[in-house]
Coordinates of C-alpha atoms in Angstrom, one line a residue:
X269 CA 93.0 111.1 1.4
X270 CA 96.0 113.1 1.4
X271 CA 98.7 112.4 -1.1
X272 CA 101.2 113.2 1.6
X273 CA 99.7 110.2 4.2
X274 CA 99.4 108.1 1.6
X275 CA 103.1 108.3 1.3
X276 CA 103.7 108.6 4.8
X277 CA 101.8 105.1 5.9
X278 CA 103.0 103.2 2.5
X279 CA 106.9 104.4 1.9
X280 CA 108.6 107.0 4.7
X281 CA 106.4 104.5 8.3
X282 CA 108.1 101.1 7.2
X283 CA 111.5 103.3 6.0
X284 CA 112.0 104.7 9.3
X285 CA 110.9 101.4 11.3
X286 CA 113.8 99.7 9.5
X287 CA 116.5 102.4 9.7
X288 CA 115.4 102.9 13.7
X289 CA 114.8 99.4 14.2
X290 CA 111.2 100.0 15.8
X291 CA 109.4 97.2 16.8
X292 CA 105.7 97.9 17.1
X293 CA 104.5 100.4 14.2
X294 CA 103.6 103.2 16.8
X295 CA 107.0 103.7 17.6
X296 CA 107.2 105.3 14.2
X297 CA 107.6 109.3 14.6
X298 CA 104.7 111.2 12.9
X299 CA 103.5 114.8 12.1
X300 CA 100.7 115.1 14.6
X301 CA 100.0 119.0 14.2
X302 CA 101.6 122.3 12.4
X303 CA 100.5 125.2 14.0
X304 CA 101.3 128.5 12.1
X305 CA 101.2 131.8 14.1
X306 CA 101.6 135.6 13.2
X307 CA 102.5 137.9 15.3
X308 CA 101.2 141.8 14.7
X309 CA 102.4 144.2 16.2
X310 CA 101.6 146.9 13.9
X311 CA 98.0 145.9 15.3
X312 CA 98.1 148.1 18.1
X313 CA 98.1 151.8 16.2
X314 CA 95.4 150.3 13.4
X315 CA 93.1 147.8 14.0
X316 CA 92.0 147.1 10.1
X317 CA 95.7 145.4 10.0
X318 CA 94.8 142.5 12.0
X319 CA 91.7 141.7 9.9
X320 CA 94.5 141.7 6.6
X321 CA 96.7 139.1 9.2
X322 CA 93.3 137.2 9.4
X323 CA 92.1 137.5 5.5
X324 CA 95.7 136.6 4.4
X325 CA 96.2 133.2 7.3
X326 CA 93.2 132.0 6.0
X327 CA 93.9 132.0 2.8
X328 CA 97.2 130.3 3.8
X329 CA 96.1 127.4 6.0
X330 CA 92.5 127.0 4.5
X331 CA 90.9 127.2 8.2
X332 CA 90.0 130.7 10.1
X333 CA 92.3 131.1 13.2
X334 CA 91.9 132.7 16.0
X335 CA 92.9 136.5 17.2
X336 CA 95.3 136.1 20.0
X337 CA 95.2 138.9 22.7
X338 CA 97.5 140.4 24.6
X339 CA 97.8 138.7 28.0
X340 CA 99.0 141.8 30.1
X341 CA 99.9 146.3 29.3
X342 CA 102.9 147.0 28.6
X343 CA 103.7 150.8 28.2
X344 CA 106.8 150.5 26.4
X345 CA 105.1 148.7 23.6
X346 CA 101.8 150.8 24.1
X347 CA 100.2 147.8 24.1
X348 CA 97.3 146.6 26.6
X349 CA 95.5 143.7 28.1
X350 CA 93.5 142.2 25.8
X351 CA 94.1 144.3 22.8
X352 CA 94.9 142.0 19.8
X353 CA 98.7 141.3 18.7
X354 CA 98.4 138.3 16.7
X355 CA 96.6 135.5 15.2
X356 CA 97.4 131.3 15.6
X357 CA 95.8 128.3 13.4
X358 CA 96.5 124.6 14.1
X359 CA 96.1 122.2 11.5
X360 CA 95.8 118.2 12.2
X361 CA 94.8 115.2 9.8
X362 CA 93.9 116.3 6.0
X363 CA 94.5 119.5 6.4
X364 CA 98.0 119.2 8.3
X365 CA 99.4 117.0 5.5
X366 CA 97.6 119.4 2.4
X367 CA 99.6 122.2 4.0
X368 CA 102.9 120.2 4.4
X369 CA 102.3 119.3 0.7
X370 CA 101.4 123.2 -0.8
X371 CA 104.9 124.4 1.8
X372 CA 107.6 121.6 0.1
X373 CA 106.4 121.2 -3.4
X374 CA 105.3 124.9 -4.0
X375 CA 106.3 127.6 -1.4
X376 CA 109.4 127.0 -0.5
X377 CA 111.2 127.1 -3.4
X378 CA 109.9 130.3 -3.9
X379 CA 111.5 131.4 -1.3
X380 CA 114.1 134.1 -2.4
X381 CA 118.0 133.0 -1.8
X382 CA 117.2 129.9 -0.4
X383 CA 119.6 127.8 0.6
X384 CA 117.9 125.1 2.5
X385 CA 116.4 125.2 6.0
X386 CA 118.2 125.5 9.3
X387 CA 119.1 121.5 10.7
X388 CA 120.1 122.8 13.5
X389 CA 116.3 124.5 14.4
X390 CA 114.7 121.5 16.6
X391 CA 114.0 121.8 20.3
X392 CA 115.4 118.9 21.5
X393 CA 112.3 116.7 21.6
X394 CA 112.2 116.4 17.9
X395 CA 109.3 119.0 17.0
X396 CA 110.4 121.8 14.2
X397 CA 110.3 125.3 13.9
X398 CA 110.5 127.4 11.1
X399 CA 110.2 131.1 10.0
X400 CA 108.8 132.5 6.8
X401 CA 110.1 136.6 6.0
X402 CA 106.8 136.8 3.4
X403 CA 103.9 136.0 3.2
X404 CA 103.7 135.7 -0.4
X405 CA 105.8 132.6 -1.2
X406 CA 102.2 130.8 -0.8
X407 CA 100.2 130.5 -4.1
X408 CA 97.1 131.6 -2.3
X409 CA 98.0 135.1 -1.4
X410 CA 97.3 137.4 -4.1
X411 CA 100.3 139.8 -4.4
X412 CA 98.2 143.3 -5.4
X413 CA 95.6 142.9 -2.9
X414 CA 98.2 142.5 0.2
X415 CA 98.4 145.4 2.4
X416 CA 102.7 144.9 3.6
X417 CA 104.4 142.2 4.0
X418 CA 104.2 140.1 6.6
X419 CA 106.3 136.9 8.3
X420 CA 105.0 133.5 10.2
X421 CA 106.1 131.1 12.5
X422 CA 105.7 127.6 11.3
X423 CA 105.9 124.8 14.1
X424 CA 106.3 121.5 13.5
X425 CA 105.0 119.2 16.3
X426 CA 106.2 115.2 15.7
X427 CA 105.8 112.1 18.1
X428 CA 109.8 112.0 17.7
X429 CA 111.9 111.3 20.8
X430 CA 114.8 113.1 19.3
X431 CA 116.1 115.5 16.9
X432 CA 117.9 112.9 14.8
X433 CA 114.4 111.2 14.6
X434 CA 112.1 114.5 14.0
X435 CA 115.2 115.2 11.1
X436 CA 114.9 111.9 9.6
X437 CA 110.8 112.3 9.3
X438 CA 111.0 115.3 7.9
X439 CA 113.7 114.9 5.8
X440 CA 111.8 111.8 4.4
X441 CA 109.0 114.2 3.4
X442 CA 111.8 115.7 1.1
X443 CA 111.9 118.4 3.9
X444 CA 114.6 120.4 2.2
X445 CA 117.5 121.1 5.0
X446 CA 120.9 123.0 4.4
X447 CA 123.5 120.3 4.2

């Protein structure tokens, strides 16, 4: 089992139900997926890049996601239908809470100039979302074999109600947010 849900059902669940005042134990917000998604543009002059996006989010979440296409042309952009601009992986259970783990205790404190994540970056139904500039903050991705550098979207999705609830499970991860 995952160290982090091990933590989660024996310290941060009965933490939360007392500061919150739950009653039944499935009032308690939890993580219940973290979907990470990169977006490649650079995709549309050279098609090897997305298979690099691919190689390197695999290596990052530890399952293979999927290409995402583009849903409609646009000329601007020179971009068409169904052309690939992206790839998306969601991670639930094990996985989910081996990721959380790797992101807190290893890759974002290698983060350069960090001073803490945004508070302020919830949606208002107490789900997070974060960005990441570089790829290479995670242990897994080799820095000589990487082809350029390239950011994610980390989202957070929580059973919490509100933001104060989603910041308070996450926090209780030792989530590190700028005070």
């Amino acid at each position: 089992m995952a160290r982090l849900k091990e933590v989660y059902k024996k310290e941060i669940a009965p933490a939360l139900m007392k500061q919150f005042g739950y009653k039944s134990p499935m009032e308690v917000p939890r993580i219940t997926k973290i979907t990470l998604n990169m977006g490649v543009g650079e995709a549309v002059g050279d098609r090897k890049v997305i298979d690099n996006a691919v190689a390197d989010m695999t290596k990052i979440a530890g399952q293979k996601p999927v290409v995402t296409l583009a849903r409609n042309s646009i000329a601007g952009f020179k971009v068409r239908e169904g052309w690939p601009i992206g790839c998306k992986v969601t991670l639930r259970r094990e996985r989910m809470y081996e990721f959380l783990d790797r992101l807190i205790s290893i890759a974002i404190p290698r983060i350069r100039d960090f001073r803490g994540m945004n508070p302020r970056s919830f949606d208002g139904r107490g789900n997070y979302n974060m960005g990441v500039r570089e790829q290479i903050i995670f242990p897994e991705i080799d820095y000589d074999k990487i082809d350029t550098l390239r950011g994610l979207d980390i989202t957070f999705t929580t059973t919490a109600k509100t933001d104060q609830e989603g910041q308070a499970l996450l926090s209780a991860f030792n989530f590190p947010f700028r005070t």
